[in-house]
Coordinates of C-alpha atoms in Angstrom, one line a residue:
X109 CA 0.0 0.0 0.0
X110 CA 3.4 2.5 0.5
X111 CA 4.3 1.5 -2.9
X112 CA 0.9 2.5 -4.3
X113 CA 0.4 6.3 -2.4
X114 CA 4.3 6.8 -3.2
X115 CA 3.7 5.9 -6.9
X116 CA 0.7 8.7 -7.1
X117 CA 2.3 11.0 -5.0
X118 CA 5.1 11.5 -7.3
X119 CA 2.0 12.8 -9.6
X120 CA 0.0 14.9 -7.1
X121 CA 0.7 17.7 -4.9
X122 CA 0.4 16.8 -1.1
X123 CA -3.5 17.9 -0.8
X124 CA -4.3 15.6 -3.5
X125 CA -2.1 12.5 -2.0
X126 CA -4.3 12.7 0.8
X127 CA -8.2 12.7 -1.1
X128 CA -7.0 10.1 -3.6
X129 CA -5.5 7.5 -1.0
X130 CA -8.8 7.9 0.6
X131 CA -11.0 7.0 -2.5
X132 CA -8.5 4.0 -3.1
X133 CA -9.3 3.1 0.4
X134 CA -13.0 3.0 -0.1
X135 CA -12.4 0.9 -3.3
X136 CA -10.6 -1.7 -1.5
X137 CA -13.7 -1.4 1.5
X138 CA -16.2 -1.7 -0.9
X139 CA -14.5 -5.0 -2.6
X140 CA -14.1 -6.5 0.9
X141 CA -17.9 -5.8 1.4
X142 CA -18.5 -7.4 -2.2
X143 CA -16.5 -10.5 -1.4
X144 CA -17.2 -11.4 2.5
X145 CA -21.0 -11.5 2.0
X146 CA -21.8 -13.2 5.5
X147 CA -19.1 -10.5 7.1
X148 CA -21.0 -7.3 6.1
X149 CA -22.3 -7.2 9.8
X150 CA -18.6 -6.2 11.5
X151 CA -17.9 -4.3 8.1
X152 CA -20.7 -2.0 9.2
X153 CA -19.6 -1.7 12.9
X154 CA -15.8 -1.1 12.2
X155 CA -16.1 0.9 9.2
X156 CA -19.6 3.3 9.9
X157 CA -17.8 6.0 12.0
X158 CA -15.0 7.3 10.0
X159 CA -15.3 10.1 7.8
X160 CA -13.7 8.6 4.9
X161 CA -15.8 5.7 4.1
X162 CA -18.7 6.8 1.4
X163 CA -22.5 6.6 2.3
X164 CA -23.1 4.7 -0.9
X165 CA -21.3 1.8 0.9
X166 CA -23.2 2.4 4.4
X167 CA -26.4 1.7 2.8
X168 CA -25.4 -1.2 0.9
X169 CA -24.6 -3.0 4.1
X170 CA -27.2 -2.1 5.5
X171 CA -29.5 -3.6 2.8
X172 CA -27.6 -6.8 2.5
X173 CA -28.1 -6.9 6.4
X174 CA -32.0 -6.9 5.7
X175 CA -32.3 -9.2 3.3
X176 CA -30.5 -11.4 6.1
X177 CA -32.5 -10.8 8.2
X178 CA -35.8 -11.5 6.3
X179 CA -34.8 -14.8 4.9
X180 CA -34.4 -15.6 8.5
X181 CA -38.0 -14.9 9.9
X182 CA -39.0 -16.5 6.4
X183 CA -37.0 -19.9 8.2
X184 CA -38.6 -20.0 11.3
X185 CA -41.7 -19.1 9.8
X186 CA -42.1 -21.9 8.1
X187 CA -40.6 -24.2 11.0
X188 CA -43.0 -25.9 13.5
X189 CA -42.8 -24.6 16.9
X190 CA -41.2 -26.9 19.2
X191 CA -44.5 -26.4 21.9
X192 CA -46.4 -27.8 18.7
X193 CA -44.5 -30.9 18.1
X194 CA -43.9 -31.4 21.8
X195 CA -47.7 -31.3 22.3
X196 CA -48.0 -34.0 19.3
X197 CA -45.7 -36.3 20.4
X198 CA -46.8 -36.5 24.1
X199 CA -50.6 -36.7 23.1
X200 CA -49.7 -39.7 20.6
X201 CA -47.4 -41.4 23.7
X202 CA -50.2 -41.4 26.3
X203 CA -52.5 -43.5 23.4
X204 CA -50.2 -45.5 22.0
X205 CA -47.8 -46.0 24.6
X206 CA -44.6 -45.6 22.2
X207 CA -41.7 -42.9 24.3
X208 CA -42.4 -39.7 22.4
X209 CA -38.4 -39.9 21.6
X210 CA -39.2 -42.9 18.8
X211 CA -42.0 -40.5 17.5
X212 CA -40.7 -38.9 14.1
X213 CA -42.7 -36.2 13.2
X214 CA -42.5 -36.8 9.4
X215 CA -44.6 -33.9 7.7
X216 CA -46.2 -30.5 8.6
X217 CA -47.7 -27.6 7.4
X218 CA -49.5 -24.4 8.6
X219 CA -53.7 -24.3 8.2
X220 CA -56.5 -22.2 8.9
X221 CA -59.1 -24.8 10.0
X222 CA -63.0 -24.2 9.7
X223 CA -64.4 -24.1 13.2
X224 CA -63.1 -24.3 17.1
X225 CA -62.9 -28.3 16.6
X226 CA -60.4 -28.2 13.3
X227 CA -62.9 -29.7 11.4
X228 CA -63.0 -32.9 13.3
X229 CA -66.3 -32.3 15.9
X230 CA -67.1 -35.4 17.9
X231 CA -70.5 -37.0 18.0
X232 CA -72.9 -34.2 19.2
X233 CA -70.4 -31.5 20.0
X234 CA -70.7 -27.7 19.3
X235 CA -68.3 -25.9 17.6
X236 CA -67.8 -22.7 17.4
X237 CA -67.4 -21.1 14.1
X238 CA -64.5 -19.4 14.1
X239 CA -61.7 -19.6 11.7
X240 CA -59.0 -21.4 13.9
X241 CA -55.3 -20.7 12.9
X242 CA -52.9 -23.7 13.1
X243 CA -50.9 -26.9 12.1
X244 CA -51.4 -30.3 10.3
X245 CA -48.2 -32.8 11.7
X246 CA -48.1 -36.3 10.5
X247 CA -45.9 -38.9 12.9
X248 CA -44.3 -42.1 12.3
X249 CA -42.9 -44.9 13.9
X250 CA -42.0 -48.8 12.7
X251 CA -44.2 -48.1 9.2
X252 CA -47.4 -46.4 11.2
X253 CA -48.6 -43.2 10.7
X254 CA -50.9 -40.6 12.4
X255 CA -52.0 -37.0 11.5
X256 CA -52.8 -34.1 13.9
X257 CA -54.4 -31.2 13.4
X258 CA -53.7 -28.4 16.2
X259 CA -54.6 -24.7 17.0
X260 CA -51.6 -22.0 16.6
X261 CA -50.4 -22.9 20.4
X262 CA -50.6 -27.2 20.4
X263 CA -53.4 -26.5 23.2
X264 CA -56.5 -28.1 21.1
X265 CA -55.6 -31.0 19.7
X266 CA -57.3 -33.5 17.0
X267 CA -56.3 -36.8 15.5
X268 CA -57.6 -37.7 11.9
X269 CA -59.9 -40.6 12.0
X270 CA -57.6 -43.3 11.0
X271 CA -54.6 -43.8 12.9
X272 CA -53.0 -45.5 9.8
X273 CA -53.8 -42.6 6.9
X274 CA -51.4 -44.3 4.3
X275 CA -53.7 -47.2 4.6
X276 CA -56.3 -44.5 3.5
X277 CA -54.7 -44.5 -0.2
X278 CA -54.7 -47.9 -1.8
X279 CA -51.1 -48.7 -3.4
X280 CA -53.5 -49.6 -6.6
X281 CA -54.8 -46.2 -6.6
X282 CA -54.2 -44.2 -10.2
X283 CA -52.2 -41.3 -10.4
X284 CA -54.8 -40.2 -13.2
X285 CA -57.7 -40.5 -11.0
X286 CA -55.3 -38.5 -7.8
X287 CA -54.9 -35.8 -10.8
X288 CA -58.9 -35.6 -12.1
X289 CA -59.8 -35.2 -8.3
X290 CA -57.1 -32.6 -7.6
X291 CA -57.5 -30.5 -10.7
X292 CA -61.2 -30.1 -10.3
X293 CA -61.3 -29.5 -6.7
X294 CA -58.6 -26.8 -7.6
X295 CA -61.5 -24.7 -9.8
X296 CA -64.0 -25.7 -7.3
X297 CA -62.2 -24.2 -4.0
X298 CA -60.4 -21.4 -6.3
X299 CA -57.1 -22.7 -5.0
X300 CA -53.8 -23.8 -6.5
X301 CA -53.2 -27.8 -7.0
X302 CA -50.3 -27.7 -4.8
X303 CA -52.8 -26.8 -1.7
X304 CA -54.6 -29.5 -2.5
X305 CA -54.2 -33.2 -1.3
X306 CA -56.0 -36.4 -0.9
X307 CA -56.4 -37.3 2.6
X308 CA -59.1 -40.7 1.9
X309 CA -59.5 -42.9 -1.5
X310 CA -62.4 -46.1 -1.0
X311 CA -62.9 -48.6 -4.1
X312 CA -66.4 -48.5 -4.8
X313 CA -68.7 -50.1 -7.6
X314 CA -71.2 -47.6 -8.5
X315 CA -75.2 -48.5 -9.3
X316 CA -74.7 -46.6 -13.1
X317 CA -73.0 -44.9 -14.8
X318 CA -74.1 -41.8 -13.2
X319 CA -72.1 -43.2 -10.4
X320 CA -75.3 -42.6 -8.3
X321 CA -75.2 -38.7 -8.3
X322 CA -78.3 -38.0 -10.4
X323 CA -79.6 -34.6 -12.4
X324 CA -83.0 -34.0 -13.5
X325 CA -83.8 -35.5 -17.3
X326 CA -81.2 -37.5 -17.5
X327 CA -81.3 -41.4 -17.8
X328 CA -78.3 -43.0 -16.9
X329 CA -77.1 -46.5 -18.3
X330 CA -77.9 -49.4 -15.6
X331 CA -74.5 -51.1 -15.7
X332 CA -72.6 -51.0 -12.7
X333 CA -69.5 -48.8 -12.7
X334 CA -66.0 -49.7 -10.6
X335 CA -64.6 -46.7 -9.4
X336 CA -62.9 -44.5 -6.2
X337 CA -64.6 -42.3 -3.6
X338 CA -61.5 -39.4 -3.2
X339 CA -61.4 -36.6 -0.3
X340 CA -59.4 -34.2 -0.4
X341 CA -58.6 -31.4 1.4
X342 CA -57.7 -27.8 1.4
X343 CA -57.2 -24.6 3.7
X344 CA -59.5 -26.1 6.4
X345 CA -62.3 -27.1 3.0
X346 CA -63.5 -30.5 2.3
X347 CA -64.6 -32.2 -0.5
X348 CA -65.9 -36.1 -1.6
X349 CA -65.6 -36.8 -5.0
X350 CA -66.7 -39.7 -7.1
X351 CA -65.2 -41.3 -10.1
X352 CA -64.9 -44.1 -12.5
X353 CA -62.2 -46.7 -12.6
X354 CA -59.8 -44.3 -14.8
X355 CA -60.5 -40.8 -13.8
X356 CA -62.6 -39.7 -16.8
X357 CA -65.5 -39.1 -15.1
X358 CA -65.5 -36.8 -11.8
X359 CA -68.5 -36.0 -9.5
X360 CA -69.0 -34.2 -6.5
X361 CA -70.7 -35.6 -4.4
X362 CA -72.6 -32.7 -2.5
X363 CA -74.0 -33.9 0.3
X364 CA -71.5 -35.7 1.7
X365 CA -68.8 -32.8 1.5
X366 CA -71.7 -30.2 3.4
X367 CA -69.1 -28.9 6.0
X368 CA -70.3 -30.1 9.4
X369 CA -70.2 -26.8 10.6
X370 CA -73.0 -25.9 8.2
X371 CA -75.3 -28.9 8.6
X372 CA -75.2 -28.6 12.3
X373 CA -75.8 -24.7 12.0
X374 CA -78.6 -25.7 9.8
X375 CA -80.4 -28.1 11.9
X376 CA -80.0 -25.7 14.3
X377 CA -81.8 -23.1 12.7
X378 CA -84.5 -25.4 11.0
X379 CA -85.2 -27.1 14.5
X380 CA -85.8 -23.5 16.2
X381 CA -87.7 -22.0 14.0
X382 CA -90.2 -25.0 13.7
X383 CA -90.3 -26.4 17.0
X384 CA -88.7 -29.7 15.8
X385 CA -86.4 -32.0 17.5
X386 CA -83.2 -32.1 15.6
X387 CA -83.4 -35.8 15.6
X388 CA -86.7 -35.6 13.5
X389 CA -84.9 -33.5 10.5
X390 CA -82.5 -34.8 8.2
X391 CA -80.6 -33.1 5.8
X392 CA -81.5 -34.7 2.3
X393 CA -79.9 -32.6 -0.1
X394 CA -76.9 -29.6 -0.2
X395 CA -75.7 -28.0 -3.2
X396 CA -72.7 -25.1 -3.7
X397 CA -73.6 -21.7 -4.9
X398 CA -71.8 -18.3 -4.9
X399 CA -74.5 -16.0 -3.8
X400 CA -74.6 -12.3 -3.2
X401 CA -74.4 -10.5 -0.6
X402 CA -77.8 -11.1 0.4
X403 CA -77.3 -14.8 -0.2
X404 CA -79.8 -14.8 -3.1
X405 CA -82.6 -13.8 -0.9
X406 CA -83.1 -10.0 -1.3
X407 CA -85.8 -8.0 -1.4
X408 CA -87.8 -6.1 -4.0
X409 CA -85.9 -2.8 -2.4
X410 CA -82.6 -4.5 -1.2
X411 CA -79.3 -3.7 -2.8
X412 CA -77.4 -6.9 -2.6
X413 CA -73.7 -6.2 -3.4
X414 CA -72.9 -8.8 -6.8
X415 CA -69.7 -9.7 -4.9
X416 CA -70.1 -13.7 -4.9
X417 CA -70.0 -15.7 -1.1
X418 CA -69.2 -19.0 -1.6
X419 CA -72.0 -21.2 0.5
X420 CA -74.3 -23.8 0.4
X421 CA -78.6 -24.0 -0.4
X422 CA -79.5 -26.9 2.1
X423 CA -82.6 -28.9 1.9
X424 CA -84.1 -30.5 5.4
X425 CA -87.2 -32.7 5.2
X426 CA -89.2 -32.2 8.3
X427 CA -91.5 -35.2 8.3
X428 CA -94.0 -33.8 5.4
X429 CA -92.1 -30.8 5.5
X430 CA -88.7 -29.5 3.0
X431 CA -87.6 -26.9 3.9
X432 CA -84.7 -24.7 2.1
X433 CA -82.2 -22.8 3.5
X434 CA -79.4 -20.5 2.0
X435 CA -75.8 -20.2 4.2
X436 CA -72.1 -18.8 3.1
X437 CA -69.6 -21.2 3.5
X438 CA -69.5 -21.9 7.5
X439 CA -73.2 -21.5 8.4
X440 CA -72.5 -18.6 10.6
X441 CA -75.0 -16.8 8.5
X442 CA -78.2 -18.4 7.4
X443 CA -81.3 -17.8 5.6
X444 CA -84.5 -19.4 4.9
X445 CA -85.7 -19.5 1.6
X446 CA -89.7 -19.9 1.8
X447 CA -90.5 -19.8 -1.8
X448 CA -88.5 -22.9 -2.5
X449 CA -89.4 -25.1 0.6
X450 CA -92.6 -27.2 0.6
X451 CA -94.4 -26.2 4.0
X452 CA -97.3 -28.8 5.2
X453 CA -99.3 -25.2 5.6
X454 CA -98.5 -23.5 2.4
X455 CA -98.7 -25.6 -0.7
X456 CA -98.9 -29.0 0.3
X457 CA -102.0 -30.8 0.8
X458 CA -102.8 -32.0 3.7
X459 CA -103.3 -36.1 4.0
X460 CA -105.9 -38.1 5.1
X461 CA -105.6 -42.1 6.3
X462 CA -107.3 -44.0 4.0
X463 CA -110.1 -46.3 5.7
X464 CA -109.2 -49.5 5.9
X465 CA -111.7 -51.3 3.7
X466 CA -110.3 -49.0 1.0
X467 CA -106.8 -50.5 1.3
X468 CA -105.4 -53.0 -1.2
X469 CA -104.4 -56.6 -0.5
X470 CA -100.9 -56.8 0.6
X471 CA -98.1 -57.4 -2.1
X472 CA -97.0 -60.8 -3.2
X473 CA -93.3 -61.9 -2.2
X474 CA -92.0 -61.7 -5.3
X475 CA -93.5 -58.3 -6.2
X476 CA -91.4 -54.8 -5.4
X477 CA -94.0 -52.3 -6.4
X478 CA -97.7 -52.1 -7.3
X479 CA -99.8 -49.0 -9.4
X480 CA -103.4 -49.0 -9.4
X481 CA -105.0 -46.4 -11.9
X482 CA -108.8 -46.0 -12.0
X483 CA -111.3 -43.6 -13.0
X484 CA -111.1 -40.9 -15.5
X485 CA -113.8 -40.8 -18.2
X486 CA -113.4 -44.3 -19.3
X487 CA -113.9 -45.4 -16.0
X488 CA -111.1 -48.1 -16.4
X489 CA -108.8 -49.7 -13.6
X490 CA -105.6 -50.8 -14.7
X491 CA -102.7 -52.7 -12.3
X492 CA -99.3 -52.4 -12.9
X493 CA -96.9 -54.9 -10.7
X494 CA -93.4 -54.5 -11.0
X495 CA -91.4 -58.2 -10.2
X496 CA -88.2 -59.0 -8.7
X497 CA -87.0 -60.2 -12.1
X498 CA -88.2 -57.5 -13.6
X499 CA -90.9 -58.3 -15.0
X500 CA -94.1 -55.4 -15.8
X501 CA -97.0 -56.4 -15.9
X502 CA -99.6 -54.6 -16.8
X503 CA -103.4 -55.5 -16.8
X504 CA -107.2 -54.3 -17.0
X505 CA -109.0 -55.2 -13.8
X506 CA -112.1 -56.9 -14.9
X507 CA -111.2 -57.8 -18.9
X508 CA -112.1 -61.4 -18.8
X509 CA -110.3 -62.0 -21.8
X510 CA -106.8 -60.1 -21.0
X511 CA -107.4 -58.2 -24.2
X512 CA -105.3 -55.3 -22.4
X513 CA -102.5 -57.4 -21.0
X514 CA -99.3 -56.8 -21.4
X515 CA -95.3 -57.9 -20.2
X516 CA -92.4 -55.3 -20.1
X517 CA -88.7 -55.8 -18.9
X518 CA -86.8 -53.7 -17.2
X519 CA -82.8 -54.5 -16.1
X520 CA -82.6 -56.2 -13.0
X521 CA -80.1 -53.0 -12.3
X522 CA -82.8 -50.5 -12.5
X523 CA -85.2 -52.1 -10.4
X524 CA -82.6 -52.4 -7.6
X525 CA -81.6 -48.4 -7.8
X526 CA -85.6 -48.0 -7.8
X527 CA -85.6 -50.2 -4.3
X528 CA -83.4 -47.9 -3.3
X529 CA -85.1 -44.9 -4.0
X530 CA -87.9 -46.1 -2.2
X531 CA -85.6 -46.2 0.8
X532 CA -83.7 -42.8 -0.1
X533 CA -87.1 -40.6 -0.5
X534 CA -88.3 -42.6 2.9
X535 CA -91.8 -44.0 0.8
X536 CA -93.0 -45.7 3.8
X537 CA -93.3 -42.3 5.8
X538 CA -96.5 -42.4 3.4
X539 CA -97.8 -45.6 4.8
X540 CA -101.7 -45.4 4.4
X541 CA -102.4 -42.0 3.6
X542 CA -104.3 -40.5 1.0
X543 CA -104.1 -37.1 -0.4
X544 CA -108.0 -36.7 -2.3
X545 CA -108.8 -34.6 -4.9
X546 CA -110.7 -30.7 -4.4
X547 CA -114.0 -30.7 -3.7
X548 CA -116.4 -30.6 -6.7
X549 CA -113.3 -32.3 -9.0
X550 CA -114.7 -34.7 -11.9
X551 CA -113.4 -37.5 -14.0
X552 CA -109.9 -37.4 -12.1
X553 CA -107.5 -40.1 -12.3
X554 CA -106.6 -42.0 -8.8
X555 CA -103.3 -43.6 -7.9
X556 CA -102.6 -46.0 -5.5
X557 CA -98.9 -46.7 -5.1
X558 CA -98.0 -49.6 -2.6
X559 CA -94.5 -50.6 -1.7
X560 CA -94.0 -53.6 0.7
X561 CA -94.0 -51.3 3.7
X562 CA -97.3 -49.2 2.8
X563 CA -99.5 -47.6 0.7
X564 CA -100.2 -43.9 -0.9
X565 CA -103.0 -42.7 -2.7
X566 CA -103.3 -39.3 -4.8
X567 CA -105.2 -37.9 -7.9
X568 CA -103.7 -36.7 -10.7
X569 CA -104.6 -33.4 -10.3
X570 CA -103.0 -32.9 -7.4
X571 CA -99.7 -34.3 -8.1
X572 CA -98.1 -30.8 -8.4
X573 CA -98.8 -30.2 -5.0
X574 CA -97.6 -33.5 -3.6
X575 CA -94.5 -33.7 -0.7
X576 CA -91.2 -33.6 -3.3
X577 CA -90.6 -37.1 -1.8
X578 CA -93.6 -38.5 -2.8
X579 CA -93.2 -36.7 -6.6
X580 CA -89.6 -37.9 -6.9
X581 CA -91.1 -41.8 -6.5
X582 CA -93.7 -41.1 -9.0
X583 CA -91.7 -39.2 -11.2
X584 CA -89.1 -42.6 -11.5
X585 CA -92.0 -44.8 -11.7
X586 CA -93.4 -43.2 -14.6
X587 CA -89.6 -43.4 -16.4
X588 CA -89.3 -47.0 -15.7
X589 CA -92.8 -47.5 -17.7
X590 CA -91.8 -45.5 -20.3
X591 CA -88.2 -46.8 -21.1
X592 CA -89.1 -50.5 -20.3
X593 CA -88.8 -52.8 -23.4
X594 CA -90.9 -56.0 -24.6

């Protein structure tokens, strides 16, 4: 360094020697500061004070300290909180009696979990509904595996149902099927695939190839489908999927991803504001929607923002009752929609038993359903018996000569998935009751319907005004009669 201010003082007059050693002084700094990267901490301590050393290089150390320091907080950030895994292993040792030191925490990652029980409420438990901030840790030990979910401090604690969740996800399970689920739930939730995992897969065989999730108007081929049920989960959201052996066909199934928080909530609400024990209501059908800021339900003279709340319309039969209710996505708010329920005091007509002279004979073993037409202007009675076998038969009462007989098939298939519509739609809650025409009403058509636990009687007239239960039986009927073959 002599050599170097000797060589340019030979150039300069003293008061230059003395301002150009100090800016090949700085240079020299400002390389160290370049090169030592992790050092720039005591650079800035030894070198901040005197005069000679340039602000430029002050603030670059300071920045580089920053950025230190941020990716830092980033680390421990992501990091679960030794309380948390403490908490985790302890829990697990008390159950399973394995020394929390031979419990390897194996995965982790922050959530935001639906209600006060993380999404995991025990048989007749309240929740509150609150989002709950916290952590998901899965833990190993000699090829077992359990998952936790936690609040933020490890002092609420719940364990996923199966203590063994690998066993959850079949080794035969496709990676195309894993990538159907994932990708839909991804536009369904609004969330990236990487949030998005599959916590439960089931090998099912499905009734048709509907795989059992039906729409309105649409038949669906009778041969039975092999396929998965997937759950998956996302942000404290869950949803149940269906799907075929290969992925190429992907259903929601609605009702069975209805957060519990929601149907609960629901219950709730419908039990309170009818006088109804919850354990008379049942929730029979849910179904997504992004509503406004009225939930869909505004007035003639409300401004309801356009802004969409993800939440759920929810449909609880009451006995004779439906009743429809509108919710955002955690049933903390909830509304109910009277136009679309079916109340036993506004719209629906009220029953009466039907004497019991008046009833039909009982059904023969081998018969699964029975329709009895009569009246109208011809004055005709026809009987339509649907067999095990699936067999139709169709006759005039009282044509000696069977002149009007007649001998449909329909796939065995079919007339099991209509058995179990009978049990879906709950026909026996109908057992013996009759819903007459109006008074003064002329050259009607009656029904009698009977299943083998009970019978229903209604005139054609009045079928629009029938429980939706009742309508959705005699709406499948009629399809079965109509697509059944000779």
């Amino acid at each position: 360094m002599r050599q170097i201010f000797k060589k340019h003082s030979k150039a300069v007059n003293p008061g230059e020697t003395v301002h150009q050693s100090e800016r090949i002084f700085a240079v020299l700094v400002l390389t160290g500061v370049l090169s030592l990267g992790a050092g720039l901490t005591l650079l800035q301590t030894a070198f901040a004070a005197p005069a000679g050393l340039s602000e430029s290089i002050t603030r670059l150390v300071k920045v580089k300290d920053q950025k230190v320091g941020q990716n830092l907080d980033r680390k421990q950030a992501n990091r679960l909180p030794p309380r948390i895994a403490n908490a985790v292993r302890q829990d697990l040792s008390r159950q399973t009696g394995i020394a929390p030191g031979k419990l390897k925490i194996t995965q982790f990652s922050q959530e935001t979990w639906n209600d006060g029980c993380l999404g995991l409420p025990k048989s007749g438990e309240f929740c509150t509904q609150a989002l709950v901030p916290g952590w998901r840790v899965v833990v190993s030990s000699n090829n077992k595996t359990w998952v936790y979910r936690t609040n933020s401090t490890g002092q609420v604690l719940r364990q996923e149902k199966s203590n063994t969740p690998g066993s959850n996800i079949p080794g035969n399970f496709p990676k195309s099927v894993a990538n159907a689920v994932i990708s839909d739930a991804s536009t369904q939730l609004g969330l990236p695939v990487n949030q998005i995992r599959v916590v439960q897969v089931e090998q099912k065989t499905w009734p048709d190839a509907c795989l059992g999730i039906y729409a309105p108007d649409i038949l669906c081929a009778p041969a039975t489908v092999e396929g998965w049920q997937v759950t998956v989960e996302a942000s404290g959201k869950r949803l149940v999927y269906r799907t075929n052996a290969a992925g190429s066909v992907v259903k929601v199934d609605q009702l069975a991803s209805l957060p519990n928080s929601v149907r609960d909530a629901v219950l709730r609400e419908a039990s309170r504001q009818f006088k109804v024990p919850t354990t008379e209501l049942s929730i029979v059908q849910a179904q997504q929607y992004n509503w406004d800021s009225c939930l869909g339900l505004g007035g003639i003279n409300e401004s309801c923002l356009t802004n969409a709340i993800p939440g759920w319309q929810v449909t609880v039969q009451s006995k004779l009752q439906l009743l429809v209710y509108h919710t955002n996505s955690d049933g903390s708010i909830i509304k109910f929609n009277q136009a679309a329920s079916k109340l036993s005091d506004a719209g629906i007509l009220k029953p009466m038993p039907i004497p019991t002279s008046e009833l039909p004979p009982s059904l023969d073993k081998n018969v699964v359903f029975r329709a009895i037409a009569s009246g109208g202007f011809t004055g005709r009675t026809y009987e339509t018996v649907l067999l095990n076998d699936g067999n139709l038969m169709r006759v005039r009462i009282g044509d000696a000569n069977d002149s009007e007989r007649s001998v449909l098939r329909i796939p065995v298939q079919q007339v099991r998935q209509f058995q179990q519509l009978l049990e879906q739609q709950q026909f026996a809650q109908f057992k013996n009751l009759s819903y007459p025409a109006p008074s003064g009403a002329a050259d009607h058509i009656t029904y009698t319907l009977s299943s083998r636990k009970g019978t229903v009687r209604y005139t054609e007239i009045n079928q629009g005004s029938l429980p939706a239960p009742l309508e959705k039986v005699i709406q499948t009927w009629n399809q079965l009669g109509s697509s059944a073959q000779r």
